[in-house]
Amino acid sequence: MIQKILNNKLSFIFIHIFFGYLATFSFFPKLYGLVCFIVPIIFIISSNNKDEESFLFAAYIAGAEIFIRMIQGALLYETGKYGVMLFLVLGIFLGPFKQKFSVLFIFYILLLLLGIVFTQVPEGESLRTNIVFNLSGPIVLGVSAFYFYLRPISKQKLIDGLFFMLLPLFSMITYLYFRTPDLKEIVFGGEANFATSGGFGPNQVATAVGLGILIIAIFLLLKLKLTGFIYLDAFFLIYFIYRGLLTFSRGGIFTAVIALLLFVFFFILYKKISLQLLFKYVLILGLFLVGIWLYTSNVTGGMLDNRYAGKNAAGIQKKDITTGRADILTYQFENFFEHPLGIGVGNGKYERMKSHERLTAASHNEVGRLVEEHGILGFVLLLLLLIVPLINFFKANNFQKAFIISFYIMWFLTINHSAMRVALPGFIYALSLIRITNIENDMVNEG
């Protein structure tokens, strides 16, 4: 079944595009959510994870989680995170043991759980919900990191995993098309736009679209067959960029661009591309991007320009282009210095509600949340997360570095604007820990 999917990429892309259309009907979402959870378990158990089925299906549900939430297809709100953890744990216990055991990530999970000791929630609030909301994402990272730490993954298998992650993003993009009103009816302003994000959080939607942009671009750069037709691949890349810009959420797009630029830099070093050829590619890409930008700016009445320039709908420069995130981060570090042992998991929001009437939102920054709520232990955990992939990076060749640094940067930038609300950033982080093998020997279908 898995090989059939990989041998018929275009067919399964169109099947997932059709899924995006079916998601507009009430019968489909719960059915899709159930299938995404049950079918992988059956495949992983029956195969004993002999060919990294756990990796492929965990990649799929990590890519699908935002779409499943968007269409309200989740059996539980955190089903995506539970799925990633379950698939990888099954892979560890059922399959050939490929882990290079790292006690670091066992301690990481245990130290995270210590923060629960200080957790106190106001009357009427759910302690369980509060803990799950704040810790499920970081624990996904810990489980994923344990599975992938220095795990040998062939280049071809990594590409297969990225394709599996991309498939549900086609469904999401299609769903956005059908759920977005006529653009002429939308009043675009200087804020992230829910109407063009399928009514879901633009921040998370832009993060998922940004991931899609990165994956499609990697396929194009490596001259790998996505659809089998380079012009169709290019069309999909252009449409993903267009939909990402329409969300008016800058974080996901900036993250994808920076991760892609770093991938390109190390890939150029690996391939030793001439400056003349590089200039040609940059020129063509630049023309495409300018065209996409001008078109999107036109359909939004020029508001796209204001949004990315940090201006409001009237064209006046905003005092705070971070939409309050900088204020929350400052307050989090103040709390850290006042309470070096931490204030407890999820307590940051309630502390801000008591002290600052304006700062009542949950943190969008996992770095700030870690140090505020977990104190010194959180700071140590942050250093651990930052350093371990870099060790892997410096030991790698330029091809491996291209993947490692793009995954690493995508994780770090995402958790700084969107925290760890979904499984995606934690799973992407873990991919920066793998040891990519068979770089030259893999029989990759090149077009």
Short mmCIF file of C-alpha atoms in Angstrom, two decimals:
data_model
loop_
_atom_site.label_atom_id
_atom_site.label_comp_id
_atom_site.label_asym_id
_atom_site.label_seq_id
_atom_site.Cartn_x
_atom_site.Cartn_y
_atom_site.Cartn_z
CA MET A 1 0.00 0.00 0.00
CA ILE A 2 2.72 2.47 1.00
CA GLN A 3 4.80 1.69 -2.08
CA LYS A 4 1.69 2.08 -4.22
CA ILE A 5 1.21 5.59 -2.83
CA LEU A 6 4.85 6.47 -3.48
CA ASN A 7 4.71 5.08 -7.03
CA ASN A 8 1.55 7.03 -7.85
CA LYS A 9 2.22 10.43 -6.30
CA LEU A 10 0.10 12.44 -8.73
CA SER A 11 -2.93 10.19 -8.25
CA PHE A 12 -2.75 10.48 -4.46
CA ILE A 13 -2.24 14.25 -4.67
CA PHE A 14 -5.49 14.51 -6.61
CA ILE A 15 -7.19 12.13 -4.16
CA HIS A 16 -6.19 14.49 -1.34
CA ILE A 17 -7.36 17.49 -3.32
CA PHE A 18 -10.71 15.69 -3.56
CA PHE A 19 -10.58 15.11 0.22
CA GLY A 20 -10.40 18.90 0.60
CA TYR A 21 -13.64 19.19 -1.34
CA LEU A 22 -15.33 16.35 0.58
CA ALA A 23 -14.41 18.11 3.84
CA THR A 24 -17.05 20.73 3.04
CA PHE A 25 -19.71 18.04 3.63
CA SER A 26 -20.73 17.07 7.17
CA PHE A 27 -20.27 13.29 6.75
CA PHE A 28 -16.56 13.45 5.89
CA PRO A 29 -14.57 15.17 8.71
CA LYS A 30 -15.09 12.63 11.53
CA LEU A 31 -14.65 9.74 9.10
CA TYR A 32 -11.35 11.18 7.86
CA GLY A 33 -10.14 11.87 11.39
CA LEU A 34 -10.93 8.29 12.44
CA VAL A 35 -9.25 6.75 9.39
CA CYS A 36 -6.11 8.88 9.92
CA PHE A 37 -5.80 7.43 13.42
CA ILE A 38 -6.86 3.79 12.95
CA VAL A 39 -5.33 2.82 9.58
CA PRO A 40 -1.73 3.76 10.53
CA ILE A 41 -1.96 1.65 13.72
CA ILE A 42 -2.99 -1.38 11.66
CA PHE A 43 -0.16 -0.86 9.16
CA ILE A 44 2.52 -0.29 11.82
CA ILE A 45 1.52 -3.36 13.83
CA SER A 46 1.22 -5.63 10.77
CA SER A 47 4.57 -4.48 9.33
CA ASN A 48 6.47 -4.31 12.65
CA ASN A 49 7.83 -1.00 11.39
CA LYS A 50 10.31 -2.81 9.15
CA ASP A 51 10.38 0.00 6.60
CA GLU A 52 9.86 3.09 8.80
CA GLU A 53 6.06 2.98 8.56
CA SER A 54 5.93 4.77 11.93
CA PHE A 55 7.93 7.67 10.49
CA LEU A 56 5.75 7.93 7.38
CA PHE A 57 2.42 7.85 9.22
CA ALA A 58 3.63 10.17 11.99
CA ALA A 59 4.72 12.59 9.25
CA TYR A 60 1.28 12.29 7.64
CA ILE A 61 -0.71 13.04 10.78
CA ALA A 62 1.67 15.86 11.75
CA GLY A 63 0.88 17.44 8.38
CA ALA A 64 -2.83 16.65 8.70
CA GLU A 65 -3.43 17.88 12.25
CA ILE A 66 -4.30 21.49 11.41
CA PHE A 67 -6.57 20.38 8.55
CA ILE A 68 -8.32 17.87 10.85
CA ARG A 69 -8.88 20.57 13.47
CA MET A 70 -10.04 23.03 10.83
CA ILE A 71 -12.78 20.69 9.56
CA GLN A 72 -13.60 19.55 13.12
CA GLY A 73 -12.69 15.99 12.32
CA ALA A 74 -10.69 15.29 15.48
CA LEU A 75 -12.03 12.69 17.88
CA LEU A 76 -10.20 14.64 20.62
CA TYR A 77 -8.74 18.11 20.14
CA GLU A 78 -5.18 16.81 20.61
CA THR A 79 -5.69 13.70 18.45
CA GLY A 80 -2.90 14.77 16.09
CA LYS A 81 -0.35 14.94 18.91
CA TYR A 82 -1.53 11.67 20.41
CA GLY A 83 -1.28 10.06 16.97
CA VAL A 84 2.31 11.17 16.38
CA MET A 85 3.39 9.91 19.80
CA LEU A 86 1.52 6.60 19.50
CA PHE A 87 2.84 5.81 16.02
CA LEU A 88 6.44 6.51 17.02
CA VAL A 89 6.19 4.58 20.31
CA LEU A 90 4.75 1.60 18.41
CA GLY A 91 7.65 1.88 16.00
CA ILE A 92 10.17 1.82 18.83
CA PHE A 93 8.75 -1.27 20.51
CA LEU A 94 7.64 -3.26 17.46
CA GLY A 95 10.35 -2.56 14.91
CA PRO A 96 14.08 -3.21 14.63
CA PHE A 97 15.78 -1.16 17.32
CA LYS A 98 17.55 1.64 15.47
CA GLN A 99 17.64 4.18 18.29
CA LYS A 100 20.97 5.52 19.41
CA PHE A 101 19.78 5.74 22.99
CA SER A 102 19.82 9.25 24.37
CA VAL A 103 18.97 9.67 28.02
CA LEU A 104 18.80 13.42 27.36
CA PHE A 105 15.30 13.29 25.92
CA ILE A 106 14.01 10.97 28.66
CA PHE A 107 15.19 13.56 31.19
CA TYR A 108 13.69 16.30 29.01
CA ILE A 109 10.21 14.74 29.32
CA LEU A 110 10.60 14.03 33.05
CA LEU A 111 11.79 17.57 33.80
CA LEU A 112 8.86 18.99 31.80
CA LEU A 113 6.46 17.00 33.98
CA LEU A 114 8.06 18.44 37.13
CA GLY A 115 6.51 21.80 36.24
CA ILE A 116 3.09 20.34 37.03
CA VAL A 117 3.96 20.46 40.75
CA PHE A 118 3.61 24.26 40.78
CA THR A 119 0.50 24.39 38.61
CA GLN A 120 -2.52 26.16 40.06
CA VAL A 121 -5.53 27.21 38.05
CA PRO A 122 -8.38 29.56 39.03
CA GLU A 123 -11.65 28.11 40.18
CA GLY A 124 -13.74 26.92 37.28
CA GLU A 125 -10.73 26.16 35.06
CA SER A 126 -9.72 22.60 34.18
CA LEU A 127 -6.32 21.53 35.52
CA ARG A 128 -6.10 18.63 33.05
CA THR A 129 -6.96 20.80 30.04
CA ASN A 130 -4.46 23.42 31.15
CA ILE A 131 -1.63 20.88 31.45
CA VAL A 132 -2.46 19.09 28.19
CA PHE A 133 -2.71 22.38 26.28
CA ASN A 134 0.73 23.51 27.42
CA LEU A 135 2.70 20.26 27.68
CA SER A 136 1.37 17.99 24.92
CA GLY A 137 3.37 19.83 22.23
CA PRO A 138 6.70 19.73 24.12
CA ILE A 139 6.15 16.05 24.99
CA VAL A 140 5.54 15.27 21.30
CA LEU A 141 8.96 16.83 20.71
CA GLY A 142 10.52 14.63 23.40
CA VAL A 143 9.00 11.39 22.05
CA SER A 144 9.84 12.30 18.45
CA ALA A 145 13.41 13.26 19.41
CA PHE A 146 13.88 9.94 21.20
CA TYR A 147 12.75 8.09 18.07
CA PHE A 148 14.86 10.08 15.59
CA TYR A 149 18.02 10.85 17.61
CA LEU A 150 20.89 9.90 15.26
CA ARG A 151 18.54 7.38 13.62
CA PRO A 152 19.83 6.34 10.19
CA ILE A 153 17.26 7.46 7.62
CA SER A 154 18.09 7.11 3.93
CA LYS A 155 17.71 10.10 1.67
CA GLN A 156 14.91 8.35 -0.20
CA LYS A 157 13.03 7.52 3.01
CA LEU A 158 13.33 11.13 4.17
CA ILE A 159 11.91 12.34 0.86
CA ASP A 160 9.08 9.80 1.22
CA GLY A 161 8.34 11.14 4.70
CA LEU A 162 8.20 14.72 3.40
CA PHE A 163 5.78 13.60 0.67
CA PHE A 164 3.52 11.94 3.24
CA MET A 165 3.58 15.18 5.27
CA LEU A 166 2.67 17.18 2.16
CA LEU A 167 -0.34 15.11 1.10
CA PRO A 168 -2.85 16.42 3.71
CA LEU A 169 -1.62 19.96 3.04
CA PHE A 170 -3.11 19.62 -0.45
CA SER A 171 -6.43 18.78 1.22
CA MET A 172 -6.11 21.85 3.46
CA ILE A 173 -5.29 24.16 0.57
CA THR A 174 -8.30 22.85 -1.38
CA TYR A 175 -10.56 23.29 1.64
CA LEU A 176 -9.36 26.89 1.97
CA TYR A 177 -10.37 27.49 -1.64
CA PHE A 178 -13.92 26.27 -1.07
CA ARG A 179 -14.33 27.95 2.34
CA THR A 180 -12.97 31.36 1.36
CA PRO A 181 -15.63 33.89 0.31
CA ASP A 182 -15.25 35.92 -2.87
CA LEU A 183 -12.13 38.01 -2.23
CA LYS A 184 -14.03 41.11 -3.36
CA GLU A 185 -16.36 40.65 -0.37
CA ILE A 186 -13.53 40.42 2.19
CA VAL A 187 -12.45 43.57 4.00
CA PHE A 188 -8.68 43.22 4.30
CA GLY A 189 -7.00 45.17 7.09
CA GLY A 190 -3.75 45.18 8.96
CA GLU A 191 -4.39 41.97 10.88
CA ALA A 192 -4.21 38.23 10.17
CA ASN A 193 -7.29 37.19 8.19
CA PHE A 194 -9.62 34.43 9.39
CA ALA A 195 -11.82 34.58 6.27
CA THR A 196 -8.97 33.47 4.00
CA SER A 197 -7.83 30.86 6.56
CA GLY A 198 -10.98 28.74 6.44
CA GLY A 199 -12.25 30.35 9.65
CA PHE A 200 -9.36 28.78 11.54
CA GLY A 201 -6.34 30.41 13.19
CA PRO A 202 -4.34 32.18 10.44
CA ASN A 203 -1.12 31.70 12.40
CA GLN A 204 -1.34 27.92 12.35
CA VAL A 205 -2.68 27.80 8.80
CA ALA A 206 0.23 29.93 7.55
CA THR A 207 2.66 27.64 9.40
CA ALA A 208 1.23 24.58 7.61
CA VAL A 209 1.20 26.36 4.24
CA GLY A 210 4.78 27.48 4.85
CA LEU A 211 5.77 23.86 5.44
CA GLY A 212 4.12 22.96 2.14
CA ILE A 213 6.10 25.68 0.38
CA LEU A 214 9.35 24.35 1.84
CA ILE A 215 8.65 20.72 0.87
CA ILE A 216 7.57 21.49 -2.71
CA ALA A 217 10.60 23.75 -3.16
CA ILE A 218 12.89 20.96 -1.91
CA PHE A 219 11.40 18.56 -4.46
CA LEU A 220 12.01 21.10 -7.23
CA LEU A 221 15.56 21.85 -6.11
CA LEU A 222 16.48 18.17 -5.91
CA LYS A 223 14.79 17.55 -9.29
CA LEU A 224 12.58 14.91 -7.74
CA LYS A 225 9.27 13.86 -9.20
CA LEU A 226 6.36 15.23 -7.18
CA THR A 227 3.65 15.14 -9.82
CA GLY A 228 5.88 14.03 -12.69
CA PHE A 229 5.36 17.37 -14.43
CA ILE A 230 7.66 20.23 -13.49
CA TYR A 231 5.18 22.92 -14.58
CA LEU A 232 2.47 21.39 -12.40
CA ASP A 233 4.92 21.26 -9.48
CA ALA A 234 5.71 24.94 -10.07
CA PHE A 235 1.99 25.75 -10.21
CA PHE A 236 1.41 24.05 -6.85
CA LEU A 237 4.33 25.99 -5.34
CA ILE A 238 2.94 29.29 -6.66
CA TYR A 239 -0.54 28.51 -5.34
CA PHE A 240 0.79 27.57 -1.89
CA ILE A 241 2.68 30.88 -1.74
CA TYR A 242 -0.45 32.75 -2.84
CA ARG A 243 -2.64 31.08 -0.19
CA GLY A 244 0.00 31.68 2.45
CA LEU A 245 0.14 35.39 1.66
CA LEU A 246 -3.66 35.62 1.76
CA THR A 247 -3.74 34.52 5.41
CA PHE A 248 -1.99 37.82 6.27
CA SER A 249 -0.10 35.86 8.92
CA ARG A 250 3.55 36.73 8.47
CA GLY A 251 5.23 34.29 10.83
CA GLY A 252 4.61 31.10 8.87
CA ILE A 253 5.71 32.67 5.58
CA PHE A 254 8.85 34.31 6.97
CA THR A 255 9.75 31.01 8.64
CA ALA A 256 9.40 29.06 5.38
CA VAL A 257 11.43 31.64 3.44
CA ILE A 258 14.32 31.67 5.94
CA ALA A 259 14.38 27.85 6.20
CA LEU A 260 14.35 27.57 2.41
CA LEU A 261 17.15 30.11 1.96
CA LEU A 262 19.35 28.16 4.35
CA PHE A 263 18.52 24.91 2.57
CA VAL A 264 19.44 26.48 -0.76
CA PHE A 265 22.72 27.87 0.63
CA PHE A 266 24.03 24.49 1.79
CA PHE A 267 22.61 22.68 -1.23
CA ILE A 268 24.55 25.06 -3.50
CA LEU A 269 27.72 24.33 -1.51
CA TYR A 270 27.06 20.60 -1.88
CA LYS A 271 26.36 20.72 -5.64
CA LYS A 272 29.07 23.34 -6.32
CA ILE A 273 26.71 25.25 -8.62
CA SER A 274 28.41 27.92 -10.75
CA LEU A 275 27.67 31.60 -10.11
CA GLN A 276 26.32 31.98 -13.65
CA LEU A 277 23.76 29.20 -13.17
CA LEU A 278 22.94 30.48 -9.69
CA PHE A 279 22.26 33.97 -11.06
CA LYS A 280 19.93 32.49 -13.68
CA TYR A 281 17.93 30.60 -11.04
CA VAL A 282 17.76 33.61 -8.72
CA LEU A 283 16.53 35.85 -11.56
CA ILE A 284 13.78 33.44 -12.59
CA LEU A 285 12.71 32.89 -8.98
CA GLY A 286 12.75 36.63 -8.29
CA LEU A 287 10.46 37.34 -11.24
CA PHE A 288 8.01 34.67 -10.10
CA LEU A 289 7.93 36.00 -6.52
CA VAL A 290 7.45 39.59 -7.61
CA GLY A 291 4.60 38.49 -9.85
CA ILE A 292 2.90 36.53 -7.05
CA TRP A 293 3.33 39.45 -4.65
CA LEU A 294 1.94 42.04 -7.07
CA TYR A 295 -1.06 39.87 -7.91
CA THR A 296 -1.86 39.13 -4.26
CA SER A 297 -1.38 42.76 -3.29
CA ASN A 298 -3.77 43.77 -6.05
CA VAL A 299 -6.55 41.39 -4.98
CA THR A 300 -6.22 42.60 -1.38
CA GLY A 301 -6.41 46.27 -2.35
CA GLY A 302 -2.78 46.91 -1.39
CA MET A 303 -3.38 45.76 2.19
CA LEU A 304 -0.78 42.99 1.81
CA ASP A 305 1.90 45.68 1.50
CA ASN A 306 0.67 47.37 4.68
CA ARG A 307 0.54 44.08 6.58
CA TYR A 308 4.14 43.14 5.83
CA ALA A 309 5.32 46.70 6.40
CA GLY A 310 3.77 46.66 9.89
CA LYS A 311 1.12 49.26 9.03
CA ASN A 312 -2.59 49.33 9.80
CA ALA A 313 -5.41 49.56 7.25
CA ALA A 314 -4.96 53.34 7.06
CA GLY A 315 -1.29 52.93 6.20
CA ILE A 316 -0.09 54.23 9.58
CA GLN A 317 2.93 52.47 11.07
CA LYS A 318 2.00 50.34 14.09
CA LYS A 319 3.86 50.93 17.33
CA ASP A 320 4.14 47.19 17.93
CA ILE A 321 4.50 45.00 14.84
CA THR A 322 4.58 41.86 17.01
CA THR A 323 0.86 42.26 17.89
CA GLY A 324 1.56 42.11 21.63
CA ARG A 325 3.97 39.16 21.56
CA ALA A 326 6.96 41.29 22.57
CA ASP A 327 5.09 42.62 25.64
CA ILE A 328 4.17 39.08 26.70
CA LEU A 329 7.75 37.86 26.20
CA THR A 330 9.11 40.75 28.29
CA TYR A 331 6.67 39.96 31.08
CA GLN A 332 7.61 36.26 30.90
CA PHE A 333 11.28 37.01 31.50
CA GLU A 334 10.36 39.37 34.34
CA ASN A 335 8.43 36.50 35.89
CA PHE A 336 11.44 34.22 35.39
CA PHE A 337 13.74 36.56 37.32
CA GLU A 338 11.17 36.92 40.12
CA HIS A 339 10.42 33.17 40.27
CA PRO A 340 13.58 31.32 39.16
CA LEU A 341 12.02 27.94 40.01
CA GLY A 342 9.09 28.67 37.70
CA ILE A 343 5.45 29.50 38.28
CA GLY A 344 3.96 26.17 37.11
CA VAL A 345 2.63 24.80 33.83
CA GLY A 346 0.00 27.06 32.27
CA ASN A 347 0.09 29.62 35.10
CA GLY A 348 1.63 32.32 32.91
CA LYS A 349 -1.68 33.28 31.36
CA TYR A 350 -3.38 33.63 34.74
CA GLU A 351 -0.47 35.65 36.16
CA ARG A 352 -0.78 38.09 33.26
CA MET A 353 -4.53 38.32 33.76
CA LYS A 354 -3.94 39.39 37.38
CA SER A 355 -1.15 41.86 36.65
CA HIS A 356 -1.73 43.29 33.19
CA GLU A 357 -5.21 43.78 31.82
CA ARG A 358 -3.90 44.00 28.25
CA LEU A 359 -1.82 40.84 28.38
CA THR A 360 -4.45 38.15 28.79
CA ALA A 361 -3.59 35.89 25.84
CA ALA A 362 -1.86 32.53 26.11
CA SER A 363 1.79 32.68 25.15
CA HIS A 364 2.69 32.40 21.47
CA ASN A 365 6.34 31.91 22.38
CA GLU A 366 7.55 28.54 23.66
CA VAL A 367 10.92 30.01 24.65
CA GLY A 368 9.22 32.48 26.99
CA ARG A 369 6.78 29.85 28.27
CA LEU A 370 9.60 27.43 29.13
CA VAL A 371 11.62 29.89 31.20
CA GLU A 372 8.58 31.50 32.85
CA GLU A 373 6.69 28.36 33.82
CA HIS A 374 9.59 25.92 34.34
CA GLY A 375 12.19 28.38 35.66
CA ILE A 376 15.85 27.38 35.67
CA LEU A 377 14.95 23.85 34.58
CA GLY A 378 13.16 25.35 31.60
CA PHE A 379 16.26 27.36 30.72
CA VAL A 380 18.38 24.18 30.88
CA LEU A 381 15.86 22.35 28.69
CA LEU A 382 15.96 25.19 26.17
CA LEU A 383 19.76 24.99 25.98
CA LEU A 384 19.51 21.23 25.48
CA LEU A 385 17.08 21.67 22.59
CA LEU A 386 19.23 24.33 20.98
CA ILE A 387 22.58 22.53 21.27
CA VAL A 388 21.86 18.88 20.38
CA PRO A 389 20.83 19.47 16.72
CA LEU A 390 23.82 21.79 16.25
CA ILE A 391 26.17 18.96 17.21
CA ASN A 392 24.50 16.84 14.53
CA PHE A 393 24.77 19.75 12.10
CA PHE A 394 28.51 20.31 12.52
CA LYS A 395 29.24 16.62 12.00
CA ALA A 396 27.27 16.49 8.74
CA ASN A 397 28.22 17.11 5.11
CA ASN A 398 26.64 19.99 3.19
CA PHE A 399 23.76 17.90 1.84
CA GLN A 400 22.86 16.72 5.32
CA LYS A 401 23.36 20.23 6.69
CA ALA A 402 20.82 21.60 4.20
CA PHE A 403 18.07 19.42 5.70
CA ILE A 404 19.20 19.65 9.32
CA ILE A 405 19.42 23.45 9.40
CA SER A 406 16.12 23.96 7.56
CA PHE A 407 14.29 21.66 10.00
CA TYR A 408 16.04 23.29 12.97
CA ILE A 409 15.25 26.85 11.89
CA MET A 410 11.67 25.99 11.00
CA TRP A 411 11.17 24.58 14.51
CA PHE A 412 12.84 27.49 16.30
CA LEU A 413 11.09 30.27 14.38
CA THR A 414 7.71 28.51 14.58
CA ILE A 415 7.84 28.13 18.38
CA ASN A 416 8.68 31.84 18.63
CA HIS A 417 5.52 33.00 16.86
CA SER A 418 3.11 30.09 17.26
CA ALA A 419 4.37 28.20 20.34
CA MET A 420 3.71 24.44 20.19
CA ARG A 421 -0.05 24.37 19.75
CA VAL A 422 0.26 21.49 17.27
CA ALA A 423 2.55 18.49 16.80
CA LEU A 424 4.27 19.93 13.72
CA PRO A 425 7.12 21.97 15.25
CA GLY A 426 8.11 19.21 17.70
CA PHE A 427 8.11 16.62 14.91
CA ILE A 428 10.10 18.91 12.58
CA TYR A 429 12.63 19.49 15.38
CA ALA A 430 13.18 15.75 15.71
CA LEU A 431 14.00 15.49 12.00
CA SER A 432 17.00 17.74 12.63
CA LEU A 433 18.46 14.90 14.73
CA ILE A 434 18.50 12.18 12.07
CA ARG A 435 21.55 10.82 10.30
CA ILE A 436 20.80 10.96 6.56
CA THR A 437 22.33 7.95 4.78
CA ASN A 438 22.67 6.64 1.20
CA ILE A 439 22.95 10.14 -0.19
CA GLU A 440 24.67 9.17 -3.42
CA ASN A 441 23.47 5.57 -3.70
CA ASP A 442 19.71 6.05 -3.35
CA MET A 443 17.93 5.43 -6.61
CA VAL A 444 15.86 8.58 -6.51
CA ASN A 445 13.52 9.17 -9.44
CA GLU A 446 14.90 12.33 -10.94
CA GLY A 447 13.13 14.25 -13.65
#
